[in-house]
Coordinates of C-alpha atoms and ligand atoms in Angstrom, one line a residue:
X9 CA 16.6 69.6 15.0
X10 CA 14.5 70.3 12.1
X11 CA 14.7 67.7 9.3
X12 CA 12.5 69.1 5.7
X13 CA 10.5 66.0 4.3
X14 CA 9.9 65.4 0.9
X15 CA 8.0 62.7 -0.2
X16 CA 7.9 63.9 -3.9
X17 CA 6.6 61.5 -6.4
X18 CA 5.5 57.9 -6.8
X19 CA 6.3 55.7 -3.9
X20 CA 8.3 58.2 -2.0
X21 CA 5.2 59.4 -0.5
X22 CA 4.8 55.8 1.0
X23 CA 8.5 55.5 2.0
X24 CA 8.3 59.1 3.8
X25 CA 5.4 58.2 5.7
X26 CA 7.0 55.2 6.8
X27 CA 10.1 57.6 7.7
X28 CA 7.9 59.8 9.3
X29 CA 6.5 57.1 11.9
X30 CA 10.2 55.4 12.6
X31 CA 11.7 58.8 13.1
X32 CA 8.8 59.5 15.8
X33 CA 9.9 56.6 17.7
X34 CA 13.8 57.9 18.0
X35 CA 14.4 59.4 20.9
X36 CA 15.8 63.1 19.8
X37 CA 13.9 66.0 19.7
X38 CA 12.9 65.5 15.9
X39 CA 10.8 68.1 14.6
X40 CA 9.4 67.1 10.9
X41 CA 7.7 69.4 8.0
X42 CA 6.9 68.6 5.1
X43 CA 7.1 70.4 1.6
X44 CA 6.1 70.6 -2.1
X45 CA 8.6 68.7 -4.3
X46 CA 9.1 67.3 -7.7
X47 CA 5.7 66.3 -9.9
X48 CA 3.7 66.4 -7.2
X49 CA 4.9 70.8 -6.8
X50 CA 4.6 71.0 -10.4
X51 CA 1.3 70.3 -10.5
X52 CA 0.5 72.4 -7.9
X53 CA 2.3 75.3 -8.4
X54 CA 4.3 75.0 -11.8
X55 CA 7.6 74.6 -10.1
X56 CA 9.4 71.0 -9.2
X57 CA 11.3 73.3 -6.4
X58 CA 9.8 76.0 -5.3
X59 CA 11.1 79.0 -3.4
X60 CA 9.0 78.1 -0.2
X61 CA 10.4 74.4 -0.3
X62 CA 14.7 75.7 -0.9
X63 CA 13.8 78.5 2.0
X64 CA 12.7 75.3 4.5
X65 CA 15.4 73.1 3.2
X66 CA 18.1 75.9 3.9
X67 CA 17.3 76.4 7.5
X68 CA 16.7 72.7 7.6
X69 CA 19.4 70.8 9.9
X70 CA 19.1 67.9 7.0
X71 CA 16.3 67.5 4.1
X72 CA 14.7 63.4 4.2
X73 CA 13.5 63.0 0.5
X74 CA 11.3 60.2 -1.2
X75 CA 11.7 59.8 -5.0
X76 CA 10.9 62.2 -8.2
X77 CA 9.4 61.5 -11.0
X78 CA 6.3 61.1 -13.0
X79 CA 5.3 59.2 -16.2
X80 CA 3.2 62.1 -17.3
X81 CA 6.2 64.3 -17.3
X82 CA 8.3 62.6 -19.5
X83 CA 7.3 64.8 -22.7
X84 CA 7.3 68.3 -20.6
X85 CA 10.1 70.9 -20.1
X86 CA 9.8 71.6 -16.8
X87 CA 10.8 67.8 -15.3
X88 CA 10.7 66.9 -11.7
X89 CA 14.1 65.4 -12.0
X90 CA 15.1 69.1 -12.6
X91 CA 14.3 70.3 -9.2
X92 CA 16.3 67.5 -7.7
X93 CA 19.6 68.7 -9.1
X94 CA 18.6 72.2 -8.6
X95 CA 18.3 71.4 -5.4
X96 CA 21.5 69.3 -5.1
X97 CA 23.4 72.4 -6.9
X98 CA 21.8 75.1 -4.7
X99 CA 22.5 73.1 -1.6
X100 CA 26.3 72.3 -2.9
X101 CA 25.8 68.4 -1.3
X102 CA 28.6 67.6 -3.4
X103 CA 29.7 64.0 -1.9
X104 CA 27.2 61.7 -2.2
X105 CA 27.9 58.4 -0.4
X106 CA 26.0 54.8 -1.3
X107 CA 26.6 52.3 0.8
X108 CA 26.2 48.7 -0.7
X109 CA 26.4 45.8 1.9
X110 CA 25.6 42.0 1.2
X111 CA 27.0 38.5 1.1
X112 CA 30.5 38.9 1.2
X113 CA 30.1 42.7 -0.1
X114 CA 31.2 45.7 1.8
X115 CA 31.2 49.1 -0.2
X116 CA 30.5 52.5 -0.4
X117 CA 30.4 54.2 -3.9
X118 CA 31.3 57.8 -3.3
X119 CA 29.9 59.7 -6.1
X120 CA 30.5 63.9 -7.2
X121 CA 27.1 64.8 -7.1
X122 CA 26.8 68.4 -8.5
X123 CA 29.0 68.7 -11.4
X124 CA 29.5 66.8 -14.8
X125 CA 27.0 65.6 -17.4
X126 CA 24.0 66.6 -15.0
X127 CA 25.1 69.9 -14.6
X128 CA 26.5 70.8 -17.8
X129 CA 25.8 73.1 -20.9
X130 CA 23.2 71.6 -23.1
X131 CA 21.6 72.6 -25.6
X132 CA 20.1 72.1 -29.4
X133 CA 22.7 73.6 -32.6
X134 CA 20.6 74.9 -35.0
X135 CA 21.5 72.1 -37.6
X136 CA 19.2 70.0 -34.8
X137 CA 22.3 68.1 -32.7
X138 CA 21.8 67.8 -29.8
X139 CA 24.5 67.8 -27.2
X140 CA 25.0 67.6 -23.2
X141 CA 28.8 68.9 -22.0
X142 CA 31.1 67.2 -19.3
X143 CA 32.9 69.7 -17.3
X144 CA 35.1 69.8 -14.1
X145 CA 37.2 72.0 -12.3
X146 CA 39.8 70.7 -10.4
X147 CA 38.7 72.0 -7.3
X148 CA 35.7 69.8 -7.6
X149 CA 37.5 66.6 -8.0
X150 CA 39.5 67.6 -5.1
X151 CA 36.8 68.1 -2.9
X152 CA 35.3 64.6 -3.9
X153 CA 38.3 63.1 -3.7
X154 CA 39.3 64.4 -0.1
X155 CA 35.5 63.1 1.0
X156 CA 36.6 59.4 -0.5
X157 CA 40.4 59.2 1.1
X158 CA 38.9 60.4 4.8
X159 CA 35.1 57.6 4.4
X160 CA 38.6 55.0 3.0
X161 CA 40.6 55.3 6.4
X162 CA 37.7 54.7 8.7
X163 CA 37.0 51.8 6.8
X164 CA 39.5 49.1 5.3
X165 CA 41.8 52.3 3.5
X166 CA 41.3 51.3 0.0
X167 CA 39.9 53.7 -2.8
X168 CA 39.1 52.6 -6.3
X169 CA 38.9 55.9 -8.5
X170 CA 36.7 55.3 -11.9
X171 CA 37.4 57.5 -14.6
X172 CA 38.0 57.0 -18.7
X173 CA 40.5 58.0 -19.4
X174 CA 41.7 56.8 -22.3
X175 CA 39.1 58.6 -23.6
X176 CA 38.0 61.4 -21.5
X177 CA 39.9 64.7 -20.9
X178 CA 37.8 65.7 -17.8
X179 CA 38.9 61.7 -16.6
X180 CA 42.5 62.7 -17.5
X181 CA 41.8 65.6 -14.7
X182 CA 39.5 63.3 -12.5
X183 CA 43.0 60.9 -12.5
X184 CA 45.6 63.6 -11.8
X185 CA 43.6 65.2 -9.2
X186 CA 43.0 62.4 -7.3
X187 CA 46.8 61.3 -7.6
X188 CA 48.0 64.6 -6.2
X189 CA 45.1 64.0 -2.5
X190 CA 46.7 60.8 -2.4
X191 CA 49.9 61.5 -1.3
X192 CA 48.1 63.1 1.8
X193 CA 46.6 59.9 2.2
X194 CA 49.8 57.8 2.6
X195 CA 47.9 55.1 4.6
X196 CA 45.2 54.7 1.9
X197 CA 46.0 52.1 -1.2
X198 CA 44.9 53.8 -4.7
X199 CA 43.7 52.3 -7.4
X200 CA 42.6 53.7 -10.8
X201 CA 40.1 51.2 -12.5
X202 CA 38.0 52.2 -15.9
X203 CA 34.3 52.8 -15.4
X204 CA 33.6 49.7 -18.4
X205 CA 36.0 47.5 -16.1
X206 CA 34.6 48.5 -13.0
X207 CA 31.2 47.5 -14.0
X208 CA 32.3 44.2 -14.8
X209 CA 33.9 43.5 -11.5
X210 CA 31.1 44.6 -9.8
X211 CA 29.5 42.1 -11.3
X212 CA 31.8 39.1 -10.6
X213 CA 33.9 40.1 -7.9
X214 CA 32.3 42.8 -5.4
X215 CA 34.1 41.7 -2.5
X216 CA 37.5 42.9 -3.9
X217 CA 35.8 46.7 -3.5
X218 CA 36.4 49.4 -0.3
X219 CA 35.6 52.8 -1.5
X220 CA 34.5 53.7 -5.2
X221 CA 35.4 57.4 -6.1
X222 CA 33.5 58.6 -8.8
X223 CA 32.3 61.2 -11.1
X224 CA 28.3 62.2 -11.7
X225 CA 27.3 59.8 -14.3
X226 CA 29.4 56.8 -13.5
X227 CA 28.5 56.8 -9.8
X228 CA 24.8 57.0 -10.9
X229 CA 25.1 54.0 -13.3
X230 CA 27.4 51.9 -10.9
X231 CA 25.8 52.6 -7.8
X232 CA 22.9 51.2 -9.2
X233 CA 24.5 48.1 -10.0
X234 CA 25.9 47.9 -6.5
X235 CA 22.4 48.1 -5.3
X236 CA 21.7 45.3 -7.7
X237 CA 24.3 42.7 -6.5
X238 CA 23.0 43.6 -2.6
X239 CA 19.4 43.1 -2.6
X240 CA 18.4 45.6 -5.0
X241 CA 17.6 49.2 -4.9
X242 CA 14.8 48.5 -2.1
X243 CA 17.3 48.6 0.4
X244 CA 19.6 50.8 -0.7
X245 CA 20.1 54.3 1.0
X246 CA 22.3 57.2 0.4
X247 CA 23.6 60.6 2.0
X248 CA 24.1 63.4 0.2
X249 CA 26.8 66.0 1.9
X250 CA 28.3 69.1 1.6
X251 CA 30.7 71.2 3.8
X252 CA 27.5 72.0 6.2
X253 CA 24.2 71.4 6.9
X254 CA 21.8 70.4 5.5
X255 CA 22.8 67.2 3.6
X256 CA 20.3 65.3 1.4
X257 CA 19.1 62.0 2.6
X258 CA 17.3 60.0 -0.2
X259 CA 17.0 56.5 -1.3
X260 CA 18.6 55.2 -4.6
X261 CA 15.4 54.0 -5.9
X262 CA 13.3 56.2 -7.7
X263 CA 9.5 56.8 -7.7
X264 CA 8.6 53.1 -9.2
X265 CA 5.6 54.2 -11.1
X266 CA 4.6 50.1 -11.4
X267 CA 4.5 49.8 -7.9
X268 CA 2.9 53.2 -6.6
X269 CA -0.3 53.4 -4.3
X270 CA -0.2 49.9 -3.7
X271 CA 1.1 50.0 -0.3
X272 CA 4.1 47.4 -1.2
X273 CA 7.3 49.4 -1.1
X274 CA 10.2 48.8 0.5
X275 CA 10.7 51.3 3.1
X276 CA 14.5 49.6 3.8
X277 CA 16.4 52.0 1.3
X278 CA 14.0 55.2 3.2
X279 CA 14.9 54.1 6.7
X280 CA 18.4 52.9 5.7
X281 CA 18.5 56.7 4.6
X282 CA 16.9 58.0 7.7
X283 CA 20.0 56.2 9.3
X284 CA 22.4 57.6 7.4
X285 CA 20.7 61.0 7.9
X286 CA 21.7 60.3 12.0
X287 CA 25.1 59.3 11.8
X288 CA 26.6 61.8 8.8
X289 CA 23.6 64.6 9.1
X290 CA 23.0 65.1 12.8
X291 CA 26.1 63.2 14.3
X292 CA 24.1 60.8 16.4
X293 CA 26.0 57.6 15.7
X294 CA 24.3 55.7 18.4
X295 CA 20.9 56.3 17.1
X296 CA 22.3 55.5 14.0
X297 CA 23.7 52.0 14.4
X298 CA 19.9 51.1 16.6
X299 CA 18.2 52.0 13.4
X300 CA 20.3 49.6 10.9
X301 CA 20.2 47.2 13.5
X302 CA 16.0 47.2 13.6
X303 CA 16.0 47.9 9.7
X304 CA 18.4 44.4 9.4
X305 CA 16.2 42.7 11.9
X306 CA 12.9 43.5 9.8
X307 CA 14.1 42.9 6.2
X308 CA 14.8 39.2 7.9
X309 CA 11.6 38.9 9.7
X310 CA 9.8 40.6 7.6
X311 CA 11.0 40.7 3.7
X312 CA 8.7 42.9 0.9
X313 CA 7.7 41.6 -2.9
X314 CA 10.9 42.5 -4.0
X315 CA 12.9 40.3 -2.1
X316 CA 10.6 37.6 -2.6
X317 CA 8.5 38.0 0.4
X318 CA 5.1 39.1 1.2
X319 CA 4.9 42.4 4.0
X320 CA 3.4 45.2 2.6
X321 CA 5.5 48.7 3.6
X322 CA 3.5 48.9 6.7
X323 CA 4.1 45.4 8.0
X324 CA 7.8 46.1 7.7
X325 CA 8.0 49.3 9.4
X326 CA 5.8 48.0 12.1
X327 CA 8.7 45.0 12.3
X328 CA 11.0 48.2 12.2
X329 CA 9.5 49.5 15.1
X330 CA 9.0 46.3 17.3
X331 CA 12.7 45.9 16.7
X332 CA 13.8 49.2 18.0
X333 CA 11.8 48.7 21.1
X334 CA 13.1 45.5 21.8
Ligands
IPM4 C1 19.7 59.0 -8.5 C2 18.7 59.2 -9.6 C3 18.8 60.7 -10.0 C4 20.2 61.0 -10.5 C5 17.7 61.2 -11.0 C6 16.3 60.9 -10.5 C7 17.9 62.6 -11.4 O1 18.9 58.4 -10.6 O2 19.7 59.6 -7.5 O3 20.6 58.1 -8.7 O4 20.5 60.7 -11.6 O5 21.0 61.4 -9.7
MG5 MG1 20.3 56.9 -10.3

């Protein structure tokens, strides 16, 4: 199986190495490359995606990616962040799934990754505003939608859709969509909760939560927060699917500028990722649940800065890997 790696900017380069020697120890026949993503392909060849990297990630059986982003891109118009959706859009991984797991906490936020805000018209009028456009067909939301009801039954078959609707024509859609896949989901309880709401009661009362089923921007902004109520976005992974292969297999952190080079990343929310990349990328559940296991064991044994402990990436990973021998 041939899994693209891209360590990108910042930190991800430290978390893909730390990929890189974990995946080694799994027994499959793992074969990893490595490509030119994000700040680190701008600078090199002008491009945050270029054509050689899509070409590998396309006949890639899944694509294991770090972080983008760069500080001394903030000002530019070619960003690396750019190349991330492209890539998202061109690869159509439109379900993107982050799992948030902790003290009395057990959720997934199932967030539309390639449409919306992200992915909409913008532009300058020439009177100088500014504007960024919402869009959705309702195909899209069905697609999501389907991807939330099917993760709801294998889990405890309760979906919490997030929308604004009392605002929001494109959340009028996102509401009546999802009403019309429910009733192919008679087993699955529905709720419909606004996205100010929702990040409330994330806040004080995870636990009530099963699946979250979101739109682009909201899923962004309130899988972060679930992230934050679990142990914080050093140990949170995600998967990124389509219809097919390749999906996307990234961490929710991003590149951590303040942290970068200094060896002290949490390589939980890369390896959680790695995971994730077994079970929903190349249908090895087995493999799977022995690397969550080892990655549970370390972040006990073994805890980084950031959850108030003292490993540096390297110490961790090693924990990671003394766990899956074990
Ligand atoms: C994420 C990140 C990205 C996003 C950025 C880096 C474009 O915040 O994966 O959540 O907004 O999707
Ligand atoms: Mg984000």
């Amino acid at each position: 199986m041939r899994i693209v790696l891209l360590p990108g900017d910042g930190i991800g380069a430290e978390v893909c190495a730390a990929a890189a020697r974990v995946l080694r120890e799994v027994p499959l026949e793992l074969d990893l490359e490595e490509h030119l993503f994000g700040g680190a392909a701008i600078r090199e060849t002008g491009d945050p995606l270029p054509p050689e990297t899509l070409a590998a990630c396309r006949g890639a059986d899944a694509v294991l990616l770090g972080a983008v982003g760069a500080a001394e891109f903030d000002r530019a118009d070619v960003r690396p962040e750019h190349g991330l959706i492209r890539l998202r859009g061109e690869l159509d991984v439109y379900a993107n799934l982050r799992p948030a797991r902790g003290d009395g906490v057990d959720l997934v936020v199932v967030r539309e990754l390639v449409g919306g805000l992200y992915y909409g018209e913008r532009g300058i009028r020439p009177d100088g505003t500014v504007f960024d456009t919402m869009e959705y067909r309702p195909e899209q939301v069905e697609r999501i939608a389907r991807r939330g009801f099917e993760l709801a039954r294998g889990r405890r078959g309760h979906v919490t859709s997030i929308d604004k609707a009392n605002i929001l024509a494109t959340s009028r859609l996102w509401r009546e969509v999802v009403e019309g896949i429910a009733a192919d989901y008679p087993d699955v309880g529905l709720e419909h909760m606004l996205v100010d709401n929702c990040g409330m009661q994330l806040v004080q009362a995870p636990g009530r939560f099963d699946v979250l089923l979101t739109e682009n921007t909201f899923g962004d902004i309130l899988s972060d927060v679930a992230a934050g109520i679990t142990g914080g976005l050093g140990v949170a992974g995600s998967a990124s699917l389509g219809d097919g292969r390749p999906g996307i297999f990234e961490p929710v952190h991003g590149s951590a500028p303040d942290i970068a080079g200094k060896g002290i990343a949490n390589p939980a929310a890369m390896l959680r990722s790695a995971a994730l990349m077994l079970r929903h990328g190349l249908d090895k559940p087995d493999e799977a649940e022995r690397l969550e296991t080892a990655v549970d064991a370390a972040l006990a044994s073994a805890p980084t800065p950031d959850l108030g402990g003292g490993a540096t990436t390297s110490e961790l990973t090693d924990a990671v890997l003394s766990a899956l021998r074990r």
